[in-house]
Short mmCIF file of C-alpha atoms and ligand atoms in Angstrom, two decimals:
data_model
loop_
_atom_site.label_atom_id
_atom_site.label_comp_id
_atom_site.label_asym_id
_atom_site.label_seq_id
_atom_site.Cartn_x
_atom_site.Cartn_y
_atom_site.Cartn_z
CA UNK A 1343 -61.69 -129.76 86.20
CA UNK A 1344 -58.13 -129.21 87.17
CA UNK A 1345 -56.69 -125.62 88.35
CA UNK A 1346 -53.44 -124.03 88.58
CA UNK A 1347 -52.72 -123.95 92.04
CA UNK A 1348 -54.98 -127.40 93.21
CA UNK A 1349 -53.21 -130.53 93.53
CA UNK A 1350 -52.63 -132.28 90.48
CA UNK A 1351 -53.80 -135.50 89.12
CA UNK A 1352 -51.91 -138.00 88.28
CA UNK A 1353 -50.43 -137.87 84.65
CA UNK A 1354 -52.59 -140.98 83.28
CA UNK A 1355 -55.79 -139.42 85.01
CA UNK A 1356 -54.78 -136.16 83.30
CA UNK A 1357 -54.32 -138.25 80.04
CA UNK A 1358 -57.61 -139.52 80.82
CA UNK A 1359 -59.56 -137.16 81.56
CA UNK A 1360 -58.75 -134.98 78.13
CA UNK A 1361 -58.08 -137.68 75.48
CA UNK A 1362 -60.55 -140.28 76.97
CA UNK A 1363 -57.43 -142.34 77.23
CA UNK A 1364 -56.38 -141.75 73.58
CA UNK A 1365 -53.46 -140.05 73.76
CA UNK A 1366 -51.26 -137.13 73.84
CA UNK A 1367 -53.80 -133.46 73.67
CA UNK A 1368 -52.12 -131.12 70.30
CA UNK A 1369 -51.27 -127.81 71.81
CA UNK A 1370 -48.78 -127.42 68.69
CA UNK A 1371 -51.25 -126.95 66.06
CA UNK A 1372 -49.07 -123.71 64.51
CA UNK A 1373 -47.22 -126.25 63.50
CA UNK A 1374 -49.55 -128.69 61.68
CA UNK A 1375 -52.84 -130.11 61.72
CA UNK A 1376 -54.48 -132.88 61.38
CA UNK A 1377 -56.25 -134.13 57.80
CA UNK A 1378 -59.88 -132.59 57.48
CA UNK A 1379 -62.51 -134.70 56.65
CA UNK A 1380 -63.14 -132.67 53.30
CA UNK A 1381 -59.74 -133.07 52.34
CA UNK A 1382 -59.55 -136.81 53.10
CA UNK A 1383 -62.42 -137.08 50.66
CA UNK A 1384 -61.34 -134.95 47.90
CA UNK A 1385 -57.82 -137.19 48.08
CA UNK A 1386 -59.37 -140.17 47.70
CA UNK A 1387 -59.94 -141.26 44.21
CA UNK A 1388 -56.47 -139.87 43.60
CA UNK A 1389 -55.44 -142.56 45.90
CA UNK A 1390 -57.15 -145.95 44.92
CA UNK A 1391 -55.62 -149.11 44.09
CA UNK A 1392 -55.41 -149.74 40.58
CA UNK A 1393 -58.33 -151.54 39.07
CA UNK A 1394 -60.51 -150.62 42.15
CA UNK A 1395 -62.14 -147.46 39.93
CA UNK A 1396 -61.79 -145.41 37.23
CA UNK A 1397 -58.67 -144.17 36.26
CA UNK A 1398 -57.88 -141.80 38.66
CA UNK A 1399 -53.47 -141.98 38.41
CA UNK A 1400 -53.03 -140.11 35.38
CA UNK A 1401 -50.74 -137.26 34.94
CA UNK A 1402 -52.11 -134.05 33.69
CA UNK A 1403 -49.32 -132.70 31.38
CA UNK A 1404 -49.92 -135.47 29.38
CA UNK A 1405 -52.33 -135.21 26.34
CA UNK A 1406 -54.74 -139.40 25.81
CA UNK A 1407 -57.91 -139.65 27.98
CA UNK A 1408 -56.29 -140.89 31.24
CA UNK A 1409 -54.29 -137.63 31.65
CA UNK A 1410 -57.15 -135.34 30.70
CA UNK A 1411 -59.34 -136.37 33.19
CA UNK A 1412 -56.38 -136.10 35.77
CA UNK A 1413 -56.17 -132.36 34.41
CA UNK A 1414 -59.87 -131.47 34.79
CA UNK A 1415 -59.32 -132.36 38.34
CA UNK A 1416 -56.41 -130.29 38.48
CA UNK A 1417 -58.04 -127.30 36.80
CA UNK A 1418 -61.02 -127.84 39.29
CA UNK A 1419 -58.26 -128.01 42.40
CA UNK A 1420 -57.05 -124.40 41.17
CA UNK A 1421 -60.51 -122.92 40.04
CA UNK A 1422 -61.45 -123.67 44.13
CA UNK A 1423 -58.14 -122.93 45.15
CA UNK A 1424 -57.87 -119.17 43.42
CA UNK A 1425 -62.05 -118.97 44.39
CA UNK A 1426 -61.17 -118.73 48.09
CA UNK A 1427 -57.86 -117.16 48.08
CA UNK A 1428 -59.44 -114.34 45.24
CA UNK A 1429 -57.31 -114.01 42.96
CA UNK A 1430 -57.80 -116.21 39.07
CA UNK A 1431 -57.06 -119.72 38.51
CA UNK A 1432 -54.07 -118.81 36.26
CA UNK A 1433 -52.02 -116.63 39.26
CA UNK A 1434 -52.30 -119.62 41.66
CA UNK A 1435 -48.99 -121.97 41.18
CA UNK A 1436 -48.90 -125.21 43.33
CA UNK A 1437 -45.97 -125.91 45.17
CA UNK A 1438 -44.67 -128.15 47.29
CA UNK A 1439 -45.32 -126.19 50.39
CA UNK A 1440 -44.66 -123.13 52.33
CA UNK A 1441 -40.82 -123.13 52.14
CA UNK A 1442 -40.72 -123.43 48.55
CA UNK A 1443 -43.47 -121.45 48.23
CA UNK A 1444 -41.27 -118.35 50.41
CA UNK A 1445 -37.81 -119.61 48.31
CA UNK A 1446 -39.44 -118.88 45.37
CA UNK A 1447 -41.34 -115.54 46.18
CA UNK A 1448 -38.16 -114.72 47.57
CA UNK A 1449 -35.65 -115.55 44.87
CA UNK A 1450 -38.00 -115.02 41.99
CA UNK A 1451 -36.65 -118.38 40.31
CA UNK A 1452 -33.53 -119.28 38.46
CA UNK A 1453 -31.45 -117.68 38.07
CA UNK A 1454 -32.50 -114.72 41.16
CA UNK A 1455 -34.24 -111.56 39.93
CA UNK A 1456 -32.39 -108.21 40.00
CA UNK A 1457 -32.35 -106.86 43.45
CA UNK A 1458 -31.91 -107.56 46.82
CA UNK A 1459 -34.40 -108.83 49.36
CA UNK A 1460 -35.81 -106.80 51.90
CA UNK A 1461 -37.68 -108.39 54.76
CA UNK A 1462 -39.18 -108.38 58.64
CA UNK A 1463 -36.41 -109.57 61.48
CA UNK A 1464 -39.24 -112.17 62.60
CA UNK A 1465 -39.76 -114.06 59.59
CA UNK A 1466 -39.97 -117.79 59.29
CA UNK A 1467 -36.30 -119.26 58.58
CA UNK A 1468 -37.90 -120.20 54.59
CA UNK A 1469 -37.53 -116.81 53.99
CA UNK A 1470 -35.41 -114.98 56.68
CA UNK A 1471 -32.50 -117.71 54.48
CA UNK A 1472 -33.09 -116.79 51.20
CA UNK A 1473 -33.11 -113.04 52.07
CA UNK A 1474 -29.40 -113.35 54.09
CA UNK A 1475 -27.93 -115.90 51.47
CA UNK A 1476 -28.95 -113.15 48.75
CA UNK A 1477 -27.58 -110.10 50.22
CA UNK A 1478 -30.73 -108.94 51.77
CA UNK A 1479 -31.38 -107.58 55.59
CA UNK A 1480 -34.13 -107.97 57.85
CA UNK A 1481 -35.96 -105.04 59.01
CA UNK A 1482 -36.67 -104.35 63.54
CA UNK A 1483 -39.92 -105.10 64.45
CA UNK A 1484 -41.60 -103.83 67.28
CA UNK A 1485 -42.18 -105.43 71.17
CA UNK A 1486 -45.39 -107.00 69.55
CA UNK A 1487 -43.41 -108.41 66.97
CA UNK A 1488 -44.89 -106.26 64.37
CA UNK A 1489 -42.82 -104.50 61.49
CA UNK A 1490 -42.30 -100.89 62.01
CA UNK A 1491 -43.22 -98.96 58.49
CA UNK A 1492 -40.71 -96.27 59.77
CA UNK A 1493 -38.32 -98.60 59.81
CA UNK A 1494 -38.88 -100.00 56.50
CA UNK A 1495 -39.16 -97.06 54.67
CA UNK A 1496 -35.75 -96.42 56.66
CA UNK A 1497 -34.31 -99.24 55.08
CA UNK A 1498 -35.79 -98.46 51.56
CA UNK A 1499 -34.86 -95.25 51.39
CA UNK A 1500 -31.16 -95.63 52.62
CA UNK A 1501 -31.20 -98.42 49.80
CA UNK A 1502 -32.44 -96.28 46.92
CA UNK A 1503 -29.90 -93.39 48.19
CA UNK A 1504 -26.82 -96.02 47.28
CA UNK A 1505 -28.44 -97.54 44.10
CA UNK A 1506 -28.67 -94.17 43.00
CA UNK A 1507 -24.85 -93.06 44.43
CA UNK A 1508 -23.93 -96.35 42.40
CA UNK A 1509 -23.16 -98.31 45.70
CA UNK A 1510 -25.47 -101.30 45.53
CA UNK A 1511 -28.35 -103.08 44.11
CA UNK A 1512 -32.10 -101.74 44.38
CA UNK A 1513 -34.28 -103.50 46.94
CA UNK A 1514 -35.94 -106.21 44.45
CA UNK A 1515 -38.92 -108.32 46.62
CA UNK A 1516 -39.90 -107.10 50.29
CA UNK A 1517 -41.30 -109.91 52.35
CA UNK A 1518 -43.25 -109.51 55.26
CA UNK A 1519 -45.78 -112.19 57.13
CA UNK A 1520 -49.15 -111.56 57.32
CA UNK A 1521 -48.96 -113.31 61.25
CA UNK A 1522 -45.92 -114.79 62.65
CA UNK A 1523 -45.57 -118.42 63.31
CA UNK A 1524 -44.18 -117.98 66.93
CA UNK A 1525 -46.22 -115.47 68.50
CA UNK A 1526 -49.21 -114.97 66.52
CA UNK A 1527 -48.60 -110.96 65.90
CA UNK A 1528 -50.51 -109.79 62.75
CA UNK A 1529 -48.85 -107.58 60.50
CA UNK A 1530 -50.50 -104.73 58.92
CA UNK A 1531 -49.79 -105.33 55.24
CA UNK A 1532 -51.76 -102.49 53.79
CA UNK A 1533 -49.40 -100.32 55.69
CA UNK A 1534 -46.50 -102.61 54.24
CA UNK A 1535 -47.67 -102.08 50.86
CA UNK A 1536 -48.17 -98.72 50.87
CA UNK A 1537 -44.58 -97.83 52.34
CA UNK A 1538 -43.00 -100.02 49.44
CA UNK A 1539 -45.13 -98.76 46.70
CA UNK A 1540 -43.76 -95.53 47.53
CA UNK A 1541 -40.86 -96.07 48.12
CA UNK A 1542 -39.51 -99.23 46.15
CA UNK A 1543 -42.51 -99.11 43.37
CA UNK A 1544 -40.05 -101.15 41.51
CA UNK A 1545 -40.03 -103.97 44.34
CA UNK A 1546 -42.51 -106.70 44.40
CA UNK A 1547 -44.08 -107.58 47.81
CA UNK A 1548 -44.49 -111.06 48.98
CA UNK A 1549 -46.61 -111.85 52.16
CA UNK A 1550 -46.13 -115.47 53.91
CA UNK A 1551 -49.48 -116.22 54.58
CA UNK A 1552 -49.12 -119.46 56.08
CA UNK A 1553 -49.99 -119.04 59.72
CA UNK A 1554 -52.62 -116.36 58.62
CA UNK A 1555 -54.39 -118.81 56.02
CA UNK A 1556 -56.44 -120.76 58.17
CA UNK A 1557 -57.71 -117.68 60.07
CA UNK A 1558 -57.64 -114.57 57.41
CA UNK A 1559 -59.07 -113.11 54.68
CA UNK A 1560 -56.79 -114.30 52.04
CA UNK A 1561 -58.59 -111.78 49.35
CA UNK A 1562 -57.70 -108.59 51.89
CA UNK A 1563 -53.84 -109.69 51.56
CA UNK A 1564 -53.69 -110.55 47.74
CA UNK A 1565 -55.59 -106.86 46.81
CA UNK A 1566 -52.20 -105.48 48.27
CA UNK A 1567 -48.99 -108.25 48.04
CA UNK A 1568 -47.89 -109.25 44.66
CA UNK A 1569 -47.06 -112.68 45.82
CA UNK A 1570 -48.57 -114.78 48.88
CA UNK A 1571 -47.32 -117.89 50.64
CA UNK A 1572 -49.89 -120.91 51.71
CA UNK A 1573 -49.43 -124.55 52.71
CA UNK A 1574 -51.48 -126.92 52.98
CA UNK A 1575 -51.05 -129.08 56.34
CA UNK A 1576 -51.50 -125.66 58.15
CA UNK A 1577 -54.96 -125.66 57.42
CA UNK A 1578 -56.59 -129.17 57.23
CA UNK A 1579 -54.88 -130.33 53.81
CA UNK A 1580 -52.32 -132.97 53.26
CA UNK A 1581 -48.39 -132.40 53.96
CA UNK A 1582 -46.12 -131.26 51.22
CA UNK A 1583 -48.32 -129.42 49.34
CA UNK A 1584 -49.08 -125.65 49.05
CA UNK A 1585 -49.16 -122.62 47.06
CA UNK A 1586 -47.40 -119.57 45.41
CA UNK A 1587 -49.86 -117.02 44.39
CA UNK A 1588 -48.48 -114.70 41.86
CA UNK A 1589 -50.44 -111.40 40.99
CA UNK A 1590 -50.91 -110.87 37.41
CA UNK A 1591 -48.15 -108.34 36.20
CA UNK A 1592 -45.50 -110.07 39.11
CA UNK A 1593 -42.66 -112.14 36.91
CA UNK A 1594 -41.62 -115.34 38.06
CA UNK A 1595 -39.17 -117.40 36.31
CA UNK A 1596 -39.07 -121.28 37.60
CA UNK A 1597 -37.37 -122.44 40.39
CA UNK A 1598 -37.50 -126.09 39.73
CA UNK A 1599 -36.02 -126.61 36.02
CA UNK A 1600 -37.29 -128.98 33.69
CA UNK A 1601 -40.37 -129.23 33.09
CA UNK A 1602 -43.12 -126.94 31.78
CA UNK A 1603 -46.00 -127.20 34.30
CA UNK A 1604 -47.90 -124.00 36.08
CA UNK A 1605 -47.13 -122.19 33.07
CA UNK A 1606 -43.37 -122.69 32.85
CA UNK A 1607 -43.24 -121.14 36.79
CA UNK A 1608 -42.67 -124.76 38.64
CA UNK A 1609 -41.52 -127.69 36.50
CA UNK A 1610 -42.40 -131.39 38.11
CA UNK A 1611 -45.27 -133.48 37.79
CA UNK A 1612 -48.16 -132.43 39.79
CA UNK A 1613 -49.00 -133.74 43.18
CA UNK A 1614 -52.59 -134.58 42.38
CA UNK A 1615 -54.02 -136.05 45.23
CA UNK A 1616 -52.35 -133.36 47.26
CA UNK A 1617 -53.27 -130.49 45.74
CA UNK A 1618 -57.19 -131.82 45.70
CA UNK A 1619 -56.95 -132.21 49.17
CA UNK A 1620 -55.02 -128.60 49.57
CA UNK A 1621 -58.06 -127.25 47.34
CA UNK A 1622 -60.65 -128.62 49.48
CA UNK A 1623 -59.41 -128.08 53.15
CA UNK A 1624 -58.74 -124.75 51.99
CA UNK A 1625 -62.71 -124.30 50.96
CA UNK A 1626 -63.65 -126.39 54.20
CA UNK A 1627 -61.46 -123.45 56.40
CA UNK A 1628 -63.04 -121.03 54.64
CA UNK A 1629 -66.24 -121.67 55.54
CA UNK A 1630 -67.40 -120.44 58.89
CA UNK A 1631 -64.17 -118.73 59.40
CA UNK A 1632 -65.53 -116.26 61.78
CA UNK A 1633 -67.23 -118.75 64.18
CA UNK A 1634 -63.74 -120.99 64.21
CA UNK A 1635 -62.17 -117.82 64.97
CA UNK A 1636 -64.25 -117.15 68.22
CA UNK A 1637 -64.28 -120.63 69.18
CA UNK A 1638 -60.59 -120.53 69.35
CA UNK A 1639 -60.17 -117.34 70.59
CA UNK A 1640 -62.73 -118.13 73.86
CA UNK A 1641 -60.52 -121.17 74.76
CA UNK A 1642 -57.10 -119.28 74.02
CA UNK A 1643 -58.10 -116.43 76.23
CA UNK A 1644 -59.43 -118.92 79.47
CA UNK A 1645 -56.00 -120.60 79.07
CA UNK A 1646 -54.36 -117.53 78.58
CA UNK A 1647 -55.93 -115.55 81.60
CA UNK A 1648 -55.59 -118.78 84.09
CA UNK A 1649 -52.13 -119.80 83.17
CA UNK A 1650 -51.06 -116.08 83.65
CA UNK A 1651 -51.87 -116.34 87.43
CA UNK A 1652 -48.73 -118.92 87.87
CA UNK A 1653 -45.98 -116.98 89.57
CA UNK A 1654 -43.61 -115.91 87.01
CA UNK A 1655 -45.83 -116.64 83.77
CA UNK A 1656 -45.65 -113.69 81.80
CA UNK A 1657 -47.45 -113.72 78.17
CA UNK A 1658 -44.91 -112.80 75.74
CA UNK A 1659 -47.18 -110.34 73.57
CA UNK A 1660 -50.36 -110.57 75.84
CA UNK A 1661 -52.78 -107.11 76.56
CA UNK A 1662 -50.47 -105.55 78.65
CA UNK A 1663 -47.49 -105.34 76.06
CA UNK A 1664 -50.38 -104.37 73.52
CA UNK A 1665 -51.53 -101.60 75.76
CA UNK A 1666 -48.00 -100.41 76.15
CA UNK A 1667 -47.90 -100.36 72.12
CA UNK A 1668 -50.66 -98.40 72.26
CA UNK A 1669 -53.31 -100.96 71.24
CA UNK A 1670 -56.13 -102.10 72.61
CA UNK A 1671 -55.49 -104.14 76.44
CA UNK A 1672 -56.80 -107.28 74.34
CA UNK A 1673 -55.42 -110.29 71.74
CA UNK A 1674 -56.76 -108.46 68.81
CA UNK A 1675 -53.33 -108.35 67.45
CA UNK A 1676 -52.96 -111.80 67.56
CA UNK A 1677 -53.95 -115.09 65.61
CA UNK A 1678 -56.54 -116.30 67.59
CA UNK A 1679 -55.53 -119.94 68.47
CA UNK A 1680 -51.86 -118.46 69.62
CA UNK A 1681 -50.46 -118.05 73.23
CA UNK A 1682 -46.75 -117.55 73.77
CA UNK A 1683 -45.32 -117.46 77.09
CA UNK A 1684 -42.85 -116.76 78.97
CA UNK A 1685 -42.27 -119.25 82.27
CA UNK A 1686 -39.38 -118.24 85.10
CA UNK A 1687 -37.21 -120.50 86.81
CA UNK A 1688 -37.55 -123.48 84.23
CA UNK A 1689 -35.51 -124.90 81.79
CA UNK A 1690 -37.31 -124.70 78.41
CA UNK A 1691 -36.61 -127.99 77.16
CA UNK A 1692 -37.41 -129.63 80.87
CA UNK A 1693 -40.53 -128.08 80.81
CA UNK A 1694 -41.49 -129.58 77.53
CA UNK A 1695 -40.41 -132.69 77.99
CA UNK A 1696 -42.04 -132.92 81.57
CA UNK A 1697 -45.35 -131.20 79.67
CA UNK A 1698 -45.29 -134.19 77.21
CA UNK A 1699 -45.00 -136.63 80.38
CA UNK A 1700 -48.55 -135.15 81.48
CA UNK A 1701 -50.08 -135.66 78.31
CA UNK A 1702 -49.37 -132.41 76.30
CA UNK A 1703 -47.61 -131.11 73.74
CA UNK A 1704 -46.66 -128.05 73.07
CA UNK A 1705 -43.20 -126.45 71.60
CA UNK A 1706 -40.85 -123.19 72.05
CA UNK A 1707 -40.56 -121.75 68.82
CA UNK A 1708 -41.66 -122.95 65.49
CA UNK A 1709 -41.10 -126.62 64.89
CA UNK A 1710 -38.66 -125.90 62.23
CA UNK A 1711 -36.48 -124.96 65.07
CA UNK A 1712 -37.80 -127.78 67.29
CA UNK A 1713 -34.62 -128.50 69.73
CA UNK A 1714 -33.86 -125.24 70.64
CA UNK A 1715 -35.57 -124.32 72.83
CA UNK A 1716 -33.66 -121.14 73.49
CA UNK A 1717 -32.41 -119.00 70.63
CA UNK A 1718 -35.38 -117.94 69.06
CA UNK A 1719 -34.60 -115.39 66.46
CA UNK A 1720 -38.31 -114.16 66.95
CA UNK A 1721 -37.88 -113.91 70.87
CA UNK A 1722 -34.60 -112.07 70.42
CA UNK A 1723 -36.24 -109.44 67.92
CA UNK A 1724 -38.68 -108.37 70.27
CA UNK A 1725 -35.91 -107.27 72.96
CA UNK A 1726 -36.22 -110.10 74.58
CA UNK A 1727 -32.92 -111.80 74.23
CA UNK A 1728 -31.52 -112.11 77.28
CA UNK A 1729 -34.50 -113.05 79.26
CA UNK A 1730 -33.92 -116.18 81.22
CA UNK A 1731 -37.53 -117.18 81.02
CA UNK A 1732 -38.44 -120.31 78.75
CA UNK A 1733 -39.85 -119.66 75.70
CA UNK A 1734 -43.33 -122.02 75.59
CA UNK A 1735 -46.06 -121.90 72.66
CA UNK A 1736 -49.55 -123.27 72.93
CA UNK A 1737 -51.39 -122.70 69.58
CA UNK A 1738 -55.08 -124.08 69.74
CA UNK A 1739 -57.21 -124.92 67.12
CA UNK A 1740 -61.43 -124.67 66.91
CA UNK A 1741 -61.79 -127.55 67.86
CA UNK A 1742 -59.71 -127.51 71.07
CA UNK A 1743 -61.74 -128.49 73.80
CA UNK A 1744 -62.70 -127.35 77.04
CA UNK A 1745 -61.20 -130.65 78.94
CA UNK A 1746 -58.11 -129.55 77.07
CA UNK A 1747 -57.83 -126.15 78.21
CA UNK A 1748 -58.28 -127.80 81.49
CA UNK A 1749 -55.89 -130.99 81.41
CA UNK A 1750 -53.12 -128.19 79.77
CA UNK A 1751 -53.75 -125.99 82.73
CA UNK A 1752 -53.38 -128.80 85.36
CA UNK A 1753 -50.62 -130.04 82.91
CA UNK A 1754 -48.57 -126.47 83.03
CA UNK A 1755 -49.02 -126.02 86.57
CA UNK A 1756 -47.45 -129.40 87.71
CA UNK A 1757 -44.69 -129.26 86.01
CA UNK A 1758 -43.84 -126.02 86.54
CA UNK A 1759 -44.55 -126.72 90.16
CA UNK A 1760 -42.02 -129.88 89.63
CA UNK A 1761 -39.46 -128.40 87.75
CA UNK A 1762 -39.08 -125.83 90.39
CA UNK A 1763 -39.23 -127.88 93.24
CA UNK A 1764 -36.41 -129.89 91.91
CA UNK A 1765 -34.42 -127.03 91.20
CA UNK A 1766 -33.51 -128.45 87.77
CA UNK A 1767 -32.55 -125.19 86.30
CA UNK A 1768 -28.98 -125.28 86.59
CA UNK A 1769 -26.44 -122.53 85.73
CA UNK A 1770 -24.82 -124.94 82.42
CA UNK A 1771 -28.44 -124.45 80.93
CA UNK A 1772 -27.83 -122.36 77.89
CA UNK A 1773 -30.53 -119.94 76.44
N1 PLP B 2479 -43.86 -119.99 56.78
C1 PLP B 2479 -44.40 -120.04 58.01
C2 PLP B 2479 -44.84 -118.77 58.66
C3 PLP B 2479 -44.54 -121.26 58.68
O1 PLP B 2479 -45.06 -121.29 59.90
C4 PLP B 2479 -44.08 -122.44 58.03
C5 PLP B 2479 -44.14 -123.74 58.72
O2 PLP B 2479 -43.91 -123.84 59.91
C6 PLP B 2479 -43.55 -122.33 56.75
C7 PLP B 2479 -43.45 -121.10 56.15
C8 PLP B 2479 -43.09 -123.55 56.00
O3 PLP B 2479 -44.20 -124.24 55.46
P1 PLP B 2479 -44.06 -125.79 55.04
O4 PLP B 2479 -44.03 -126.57 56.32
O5 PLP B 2479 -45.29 -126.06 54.23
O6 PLP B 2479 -42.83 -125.93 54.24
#
């Protein structure tokens, strides 16, 4: 078992010693995840050569035998879909993932609802974009990276004051994440939905539930948004493939034009195998949520605790900035398989890179952003802006192992021990 602070192994041992010689370890798994067994299966037949079983290819919006049996699988897909989200089959509308999912929710189709967009300063780029490209702002968060509801119904009310003096449009959608992809902070979004009720009733509320799926009660978050946000690959399913819940009574006009699938709300034939294998990873990560949830959580706090005694390793939202928020000294505020830190006297893509060397991967802000590792809109809303530290996260999964915890402890350690031994941060390093 390596320790910060012993003398390292060398990389291939490390390699060894945590992959059994297979490979690189996944500390990145925010940003996907590998195919689940359940989902694999459920994909299959969708997937077969032709000839080597029953028909199995057909499209579902058509009407002869072939295409009927493709749609009972597609009704089945969104009867187990809308089961473990909780909400009916008819308000679930596949999509091709989480950004068109959020471009959607956020636009409301074609052409855009009335309205602007309101949403969080921390949100994911898929809807942080829409929101700025339609005339929308993005509300402070807190040190956690948490909205403030003062500060929303701030922003709402100065809103409704001009719509009402005649000087601009009503707030149309507010969007806020039920946990952010970066650090892991859970949003309240009872508290969210109560603030816009009052004071925007005539705004819809979209959460982006994309980090949160694989780890929260979906049902909690659709009994207060209007419209939720899930992908697929986040939680065991296949890439490219997710889903835009819309509550009953929430309009959506298409975004994609020409075709009448999902009930006229997303033309484009359907992505069958995918959306079986969405369907049944979702059910798979439903089950035994609260045990995965632990499991993670007991190797995310070792790593977190023993990484933290490196000089100048500082987690970003850890107990201490929670006790200063006035929460509990713990991760309760946090997805359970996130750590963000930040690391003095390193260059944040160095570190990476030399990480990777020793076997581990990991990345500094969401992967959509992969390459800067400075910059992170999400760092820089939590105050943190001008910090020179490097922005690193490790997101675990339940089925990260102990080795792992281990071989990424020995891993962080030596190269921060390297990097600053070699003095590679040099003042042209941009943050
Ligand atoms: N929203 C959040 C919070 C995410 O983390 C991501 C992916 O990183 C997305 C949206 C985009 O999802 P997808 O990769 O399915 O387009």
């Amino acid at each position: 078992m390596s320790r910060p602070g012993t003398p390292q192994n060398t990389r291939r041992d490390l390699r060894r010693s945590a992959t059994g010689g297979a490979g690189l370890i996944d500390m990145d798994r925010a940003a996907t995840t590998p195919l689940c067994d359940e989902a694999r299966a459920a994909m299959e037949p969708f997937l077969a050569r032709p000839g080597t079983s029953v028909a199995t290819h057909g499209n579902p919006s058509g009407s002869h035998a072939v295409a009927r049996r493709a749609l009972r699988a597609l009704d089945e897909a969104r009867e187990q879909t809308a089961e473990v989200i909780g909400c009916s089959p008819g308000e679930v509308v596949f999509t091709s993932g989480g950004t068109e999912a959020d471009n959607h929710a956020l636009t409301g189709g074609m052409p855009p609802r009335q309205g602007v967009p309101v949403c969080s300063a921390v949100e994911h780029h898929a809807v942080l974009e829409p929101t700025l490209a339609l005339g929308g702002e993005a509300v402070a968060v807190d040190r956690l990276g948490r909205i403030e509801p003062g500060a929303l119904a701030d922003v709402l009310q100065r809103r409704d004051r001009d719509t009402r003096e005649g000087g601009g449009p009503a707030v149309g959608v507010v969007s806020v994440m039920a946990a952010n992809n970066e650090l892991g902070t859970l949003n309240d979004i009872e508290a969210v939905s109560a603030v816009v009720r009052e004071l925007a009733p005539g705004a819809v509320l979209h959460t982006d539930a994309v980090q949160a799926a694989p780890w929260r009660e979906l049902a909690d978050l659709v009994a207060v948004a209007d419209l939720l946000s899930v992908s697929a690959h986040k939680l065991g399913g296949p890439k490219g493939v997710g889903a835009l819940v819309v509550g009953a009574g929430s309009e959506l006009r298409p975004l994609l034009l020409g075709g009448a699938q999902e009930r006229e709300r997303r033309g484009g034939t359907h992505n069958l195998a995918g959306i079986a294998g969405f369907a049944a990873a979702l059910a798979a990560v439903s089950e035994g949520r609260s045990h995965r949830r632990r499991t993670a959580a007991i190797h995310r706090d070792r790593l977190a605790a023993e990484v933290s005694d490196i000089d100048g390793v500082t987690e970003t939202v850890g107990p201490a900035v929670a006790a200063a928020s006035g929460l509990p000294a713990d991760r309760s505020h946090l997805l359970p398989g996130h750590l963000h830190l930040l690391v003095e006297d390193v260059d944040g893509e160095e570190l990476l890179f030399d990480l990777e060397s020793r076997g581990v991967c990991a990345s500094a802000a969401s992967s959509c952003a992969s390459g800067a590792t400075g910059g992170s809109h999400v760092v820089a809303a939590i105050g943190l802006a001008s910090s020179n530290a490097a922005p690193v996260r490790l997101s675990l999964s339940s089925d990260t192992t102990d080795a792992e915890v281990d071989a990424t402890l020995g891993a962080i350690t030596g190269a921060i021990e390297h990097l600053r031994s070699a003095g590679t941060l040099g003042s042209a390093v941009a943050r």
